[in-house]
Amino acid sequence: MGGGRRLRAAMLGAMAAWASIVASVVPAGAHDTAPRQQILIDTGWRFTRGDPADAPPGLRYDVRPEVRQSADGKAADARPEEAEKLEAGTSPALKPWILPTGDAFLKDPAKRHVRPAGDPGAEVSYVRAGFDDRSWEAVTLPHDWAIKGPFLATGPYGGVGRLPSWGVGWYRKALDIPAGDAGKSIFLDVDGAMSYAAVWLNGRLVGGWPYGYNSWRLDLTPYLVPGGVNQLAIRLDNPPESSRWYPGAGLYRDVWLTKTSPVHVGQWGVFVRTPEVSAQAAKVEIDVAVDNDAKTSAEVEVRTELYALDADGRRAGPAVARLASVKGTVPANGGAKFPASIRIDNPRLWGPPPKQQPNRYLAVTTIMKAGRVVDRYETPFGIREIRTTGDGLYVNGQRVAIQGVNNHHDLGALGAAFNARAAERQLEMLREMGVNALRMSHNPPAPELLDLADRMGFLVIDEVFDTWFSKKTPLDNHLIFPDWHEQDLRSMIRRDRNHPSVMIWSVGNEVGEQYTGADGAKVARELVAIAKDEDPTRPTTTAMNFAKADMPLPAEVDVIGLNYQAAGIRALPSQAPMFHARFPDKMIVSTESAAALSTRGDFQFPVVGSNSAPVRPGIGGDPKTRQVSAYELYAADFGSSADRTFAAHDQNPYIAGEFVWSGWDYLGEPTPYYESRSAYFGIIDLAGFKKDRFYLYQARWRPDLPMAHILPHWTWPERVGEVTPVHVFSSGDEAELFINGQSQGRKKRGPYEYRFRWDYTIYQPGELKVVAYKDGKVWASEVVKTAGPPAALEAAPDRATIKADSRDLSFVSVRIVDKDGVVAPRANPRVTFKIEGPGEIVATDNGDPTDLEAFSSPARKAFNGQVMAIVRARPGQAGPIVVTAQAPGLTSSRVEVRAAR
């Protein structure tokens, strides 16, 4: 994180020189500890729901429309509605005091805000230092207050995951600010707070930020008492009907206290660019924004060294380059920019595996004043070239097919509270499937997620908004878009611009302005101009599910992002050829594709004979059980199966690739059964168990991996003698199926076919076997056996050793097996998890979208043969953690996870 609020206050007055290739050596003594501290303040918080009795009516950010409870299950591709016109409120509100927080991200000084006098809310008991909060819940951040439930079994809440995420929540924490911090600049850095945050310190309103997905900063310096009592109070006000999916609630990302010298690198104040890249040499340009919070100007010298990083992000040896030092003046209460550049020979390039490697560098910037180090700031980055063209994406000169997924921001049973290990596990499984790209749908992600993408080599579309001026839900982001779109967009780009994984900025998703012609295009033009002003090095897009090639909006963006239009929405044909003809030099990518639906392990009969069908009662869907068939042929009404999407892309090979909706199941949007808690769209279910669709994508995206996968399972005692179709996903080009050793025929995959189908096989218990071939040679095989009665549990942790820091996790999966170890695919016993040693069970899950038992329960029914427990160690306590899984009548299973300091 950087420092300073006045990044642009006096940029034009900067006294800085452009420097090129010079080896400036930092003198002896300059490497003393720099006066910058970034302190994670995740513990010691108290939390409660609701306002106190003495809260005045003016604690709300602004006037809101009156909302009547809306019906659930609105079609995801429904046209957004025009915003309700509101009269200027006469009742008190916090908006005039909150708006100045974003002033550093408003380029035009005339648009910035003057803070009114006074401190609204100062009389509220919760903001006072003397208030006794010991009866409040003790919480550790990140914290999502809604995930513990209880689930709401009735009412129109399926869209938001049937969890109570709306309402007011308060957090309090006493800050440790020793007397020795007098004279420093001290900032509160919030990575994400859901939503409409307002912050008081020592009873005074400091500021806040309404959009729940942005990261933001407050300057606490004028409100602190070094050596005294410093009571922080944060109020969040999550509106109902403000999201189409589960938004989470609370301080759901990290919160930091940053302490610097008054002269310091500004917030996200280093910008690294690589305008010239080849295998032989690269030019690295670095702009350093320096803030001066003092009352007098400062003469400074800025020095930057570059280091190579290893795969784990550690410095790999001494500096590989030193940029020329740049000297200049930083005005009082202002800022200045210091640019420099250098050439690096034989650079280690960043690119997506497997053909490239995600090599990274570290820029270490030192600010000197009067011969003394006053700040040191580290910026990881990568050297790479991204080009988007009419025939696809090029990374470092190589065409890369985009094999991407969309993910919402929740982490299943953990809710919206970000956890780096849970996110890493998601990415590891996606990588196994062949994924090389992520679209952040539809909001700025946790910064650690981009760190993971950098390290692991995923390409990213970084997206900022789901709505502009039009609304999708009554109280969504359209209410603040007029006042905050520039600040939200600039802050996201400024935070994320040094991540080599980020290849495209997306300024919107399926916005209502697609329907408004030139007026909508004007909004897009403004957003694109802001993005280009912040970062001229990356292209822009907006994801379009309605706009056509001859409409004005697509002309405003650099990349044509099509949601479902490549395969054709509903009855419409593919729109890709028209867009390609209209914009032959623009890259076209399916920003959302497929929207296939399924429930893991739930196979329904009969099976549709086509390669794609909408879910209907008895045709891929069962309204009584609220499950969707796992034959992976069914989709939302506006979407398509994976097979149909693959064919559309292969018929239009200029399409750069796709971002599947969605990589994982997520909380909310449970199309087509809104009585459920979670989505059916995922390739992987909410607990992290692979659906059969995983192997369909793996077969396409990893064609060199020998693999074959059979579906369905082969335990159907009620179907003896009945037609039971067998499908196979394989990277081979031929396959032969055997039932109990008898061949069912050898099939060769035809044009635009992506699975092998034996649709008229007769079920007999025993063994299914497939042998796949490639170029006439045996390529892969798989066997599926009929399971006997459930006999035992088999538990296995994804990692046997975790850190004793309360953040690292082990995901312990349990399979129900028969006496021979064959998974019982229809067994659903209730499994109880017990734990011994220095650990605890954080949550359990089974991937069943209809299961409304609280995630915190240590006992849960297995679902189609599997169940999961998430385990963490207690902070600072090392040793063995023994997890036992038990179920009535079944042999239990014990596994050990070691906690290490």
Tab-separated table of N, CA, C and O in Angstrom, residues 261-308:
chain	number	residue	atom	x	y	z
A	261	SER	N	6.378	8.876	7.118
A	261	SER	CA	6.863	10.238	7.269
A	261	SER	C	5.898	11.173	6.528
A	261	SER	O	5.200	10.736	5.600
A	262	PRO	N	5.855	12.454	6.889
A	262	PRO	CA	5.000	13.373	6.117
A	262	PRO	C	5.347	13.399	4.633
A	262	PRO	O	4.467	13.631	3.796
A	263	VAL	N	6.594	13.149	4.281
A	263	VAL	CA	6.994	13.046	2.876
A	263	VAL	C	7.112	11.557	2.553
A	263	VAL	O	7.928	10.848	3.146
A	264	HIS	N	6.279	11.096	1.624
A	264	HIS	CA	6.192	9.656	1.386
A	264	HIS	C	5.615	9.390	0.000
A	264	HIS	O	5.024	10.269	-0.626
A	265	VAL	N	5.787	8.164	-0.449
A	265	VAL	CA	5.143	7.742	-1.688
A	265	VAL	C	3.637	7.765	-1.480
A	265	VAL	O	3.117	7.273	-0.475
A	266	GLY	N	2.908	8.352	-2.435
A	266	GLY	CA	1.475	8.488	-2.302
A	266	GLY	C	0.750	7.156	-2.375
A	266	GLY	O	1.318	6.113	-2.692
A	267	GLN	N	-0.534	7.207	-2.081
A	267	GLN	CA	-1.352	5.997	-2.137
A	267	GLN	C	-1.291	5.391	-3.545
A	267	GLN	O	-1.606	6.033	-4.533
A	268	TRP	N	-0.862	4.115	-3.618
A	268	TRP	CA	-0.692	3.427	-4.907
A	268	TRP	C	0.111	4.327	-5.863
A	268	TRP	O	-0.208	4.454	-7.046
A	269	GLY	N	1.171	4.930	-5.327
A	269	GLY	CA	1.834	6.029	-6.016
A	269	GLY	C	2.950	5.647	-6.968
A	269	GLY	O	3.584	6.542	-7.530
A	270	VAL	N	3.224	4.349	-7.148
A	270	VAL	CA	4.230	3.924	-8.123
A	270	VAL	C	3.524	3.257	-9.289
A	270	VAL	O	2.695	2.365	-9.103
A	271	PHE	N	3.848	3.686	-10.497
A	271	PHE	CA	3.261	3.127	-11.716
A	271	PHE	C	4.402	2.626	-12.587
A	271	PHE	O	5.244	3.402	-13.041
A	272	VAL	N	4.424	1.296	-12.815
A	272	VAL	CA	5.470	0.666	-13.615
A	272	VAL	C	4.874	0.266	-14.964
A	272	VAL	O	3.820	-0.373	-15.023
A	273	ARG	N	5.570	0.642	-16.026
A	273	ARG	CA	5.107	0.290	-17.376
A	273	ARG	C	6.264	-0.347	-18.139
A	273	ARG	O	7.434	-0.035	-17.882
A	274	THR	N	5.927	-1.189	-19.110
A	274	THR	CA	6.944	-1.824	-19.956
A	274	THR	C	6.536	-1.616	-21.404
A	274	THR	O	5.997	-2.521	-22.042
A	275	PRO	N	6.789	-0.437	-21.961
A	275	PRO	CA	6.293	-0.116	-23.301
A	275	PRO	C	7.009	-0.836	-24.433
A	275	PRO	O	6.476	-0.937	-25.541
A	276	GLU	N	8.231	-1.303	-24.182
A	276	GLU	CA	8.999	-2.007	-25.213
A	276	GLU	C	9.491	-3.315	-24.617
A	276	GLU	O	10.244	-3.312	-23.645
A	277	VAL	N	9.046	-4.428	-25.217
A	277	VAL	CA	9.364	-5.737	-24.658
A	277	VAL	C	9.771	-6.681	-25.774
A	277	VAL	O	9.076	-6.798	-26.796
A	278	SER	N	10.884	-7.362	-25.578
A	278	SER	CA	11.285	-8.472	-26.438
A	278	SER	C	12.077	-9.438	-25.575
A	278	SER	O	12.380	-9.153	-24.407
A	279	ALA	N	12.431	-10.574	-26.154
A	279	ALA	CA	13.247	-11.523	-25.406
A	279	ALA	C	14.639	-10.983	-25.141
A	279	ALA	O	15.315	-11.400	-24.200
A	280	GLN	N	15.076	-10.027	-25.976
A	280	GLN	CA	16.434	-9.500	-25.856
A	280	GLN	C	16.528	-8.329	-24.883
A	280	GLN	O	17.535	-8.167	-24.182
A	281	ALA	N	15.483	-7.493	-24.830
A	281	ALA	CA	15.561	-6.294	-23.987
A	281	ALA	C	14.166	-5.769	-23.709
A	281	ALA	O	13.216	-6.034	-24.456
A	282	ALA	N	14.061	-5.011	-22.619
A	282	ALA	CA	12.796	-4.366	-22.270
A	282	ALA	C	13.080	-2.994	-21.680
A	282	ALA	O	14.075	-2.800	-20.974
A	283	LYS	N	12.215	-2.066	-21.998
A	283	LYS	CA	12.273	-0.748	-21.375
A	283	LYS	C	11.260	-0.706	-20.241
A	283	LYS	O	10.093	-1.040	-20.420
A	284	VAL	N	11.737	-0.302	-19.084
A	284	VAL	CA	10.882	-0.183	-17.905
A	284	VAL	C	10.766	1.287	-17.541
A	284	VAL	O	11.784	1.962	-17.329
A	285	GLU	N	9.556	1.783	-17.520
A	285	GLU	CA	9.274	3.169	-17.110
A	285	GLU	C	8.570	3.153	-15.755
A	285	GLU	O	7.641	2.367	-15.549
A	286	ILE	N	9.015	4.035	-14.860
A	286	ILE	CA	8.446	4.081	-13.514
A	286	ILE	C	8.151	5.531	-13.157
A	286	ILE	O	9.039	6.389	-13.213
A	287	ASP	N	6.904	5.788	-12.810
A	287	ASP	CA	6.500	7.081	-12.258
A	287	ASP	C	6.287	6.916	-10.755
A	287	ASP	O	5.586	5.991	-10.325
A	288	VAL	N	6.873	7.804	-9.983
A	288	VAL	CA	6.710	7.777	-8.532
A	288	VAL	C	6.020	9.061	-8.101
A	288	VAL	O	6.534	10.165	-8.344
A	289	ALA	N	4.853	8.926	-7.498
A	289	ALA	CA	4.117	10.076	-6.968
A	289	ALA	C	4.469	10.228	-5.488
A	289	ALA	O	4.261	9.308	-4.697
A	290	VAL	N	5.019	11.371	-5.140
A	290	VAL	CA	5.438	11.649	-3.765
A	290	VAL	C	4.512	12.698	-3.167
A	290	VAL	O	4.266	13.740	-3.786
A	291	ASP	N	3.983	12.419	-1.992
A	291	ASP	CA	3.122	13.356	-1.270
A	291	ASP	C	3.909	14.024	-0.158
A	291	ASP	O	4.819	13.419	0.423
A	292	ASN	N	3.522	15.251	0.140
A	292	ASN	CA	4.130	16.002	1.231
A	292	ASN	C	3.008	16.563	2.094
A	292	ASN	O	2.309	17.494	1.706
A	293	ASP	N	2.830	15.966	3.267
A	293	ASP	CA	1.771	16.411	4.178
A	293	ASP	C	2.237	17.517	5.120
A	293	ASP	O	1.468	17.952	5.986
A	294	ALA	N	3.470	17.953	4.947
A	294	ALA	CA	4.001	18.996	5.828
A	294	ALA	C	3.580	20.383	5.349
A	294	ALA	O	3.099	20.560	4.224
A	295	LYS	N	3.814	21.370	6.199
A	295	LYS	CA	3.426	22.742	5.886
A	295	LYS	C	4.513	23.485	5.108
A	295	LYS	O	4.316	24.651	4.751
A	296	THR	N	5.641	22.826	4.891
A	296	THR	CA	6.714	23.444	4.105
A	296	THR	C	7.095	22.506	2.962
A	296	THR	O	6.945	21.287	3.062
A	297	SER	N	7.598	23.062	1.883
A	297	SER	CA	8.011	22.244	0.742
A	297	SER	C	9.220	21.398	1.120
A	297	SER	O	9.919	21.676	2.102
A	298	ALA	N	9.447	20.346	0.314
A	298	ALA	CA	10.535	19.426	0.617
A	298	ALA	C	11.348	19.156	-0.634
A	298	ALA	O	10.792	18.911	-1.710
A	299	GLU	N	12.681	19.207	-0.505
A	299	GLU	CA	13.580	18.794	-1.566
A	299	GLU	C	13.867	17.302	-1.382
A	299	GLU	O	14.338	16.893	-0.312
A	300	VAL	N	13.594	16.513	-2.405
A	300	VAL	CA	13.731	15.068	-2.256
A	300	VAL	C	14.548	14.489	-3.408
A	300	VAL	O	14.700	15.104	-4.472
A	301	GLU	N	15.048	13.301	-3.156
A	301	GLU	CA	15.699	12.508	-4.182
A	301	GLU	C	15.013	11.151	-4.203
A	301	GLU	O	14.814	10.523	-3.147
A	302	VAL	N	14.648	10.694	-5.402
A	302	VAL	CA	13.919	9.435	-5.561
A	302	VAL	C	14.823	8.434	-6.268
A	302	VAL	O	15.351	8.711	-7.345
A	303	ARG	N	14.999	7.271	-5.660
A	303	ARG	CA	15.834	6.225	-6.220
A	303	ARG	C	15.041	4.928	-6.283
A	303	ARG	O	14.295	4.608	-5.353
A	304	THR	N	15.231	4.176	-7.345
A	304	THR	CA	14.530	2.897	-7.496
A	304	THR	C	15.504	1.828	-7.973
A	304	THR	O	16.263	2.039	-8.916
A	305	GLU	N	15.482	0.698	-7.291
A	305	GLU	CA	16.246	-0.480	-7.669
A	305	GLU	C	15.282	-1.583	-8.085
A	305	GLU	O	14.177	-1.689	-7.545
A	306	LEU	N	15.698	-2.411	-9.025
A	306	LEU	CA	14.884	-3.520	-9.508
A	306	LEU	C	15.528	-4.840	-9.118
A	306	LEU	O	16.732	-5.029	-9.290
A	307	TYR	N	14.709	-5.754	-8.612
A	307	TYR	CA	15.156	-7.078	-8.216
A	307	TYR	C	14.313	-8.128	-8.927
A	307	TYR	O	13.103	-7.936	-9.144
A	308	ALA	N	14.903	-9.244	-9.264
A	308	ALA	CA	14.144	-10.395	-9.745
A	308	ALA	C	13.551	-11.119	-8.542
A	308	ALA	O	14.167	-11.184	-7.465
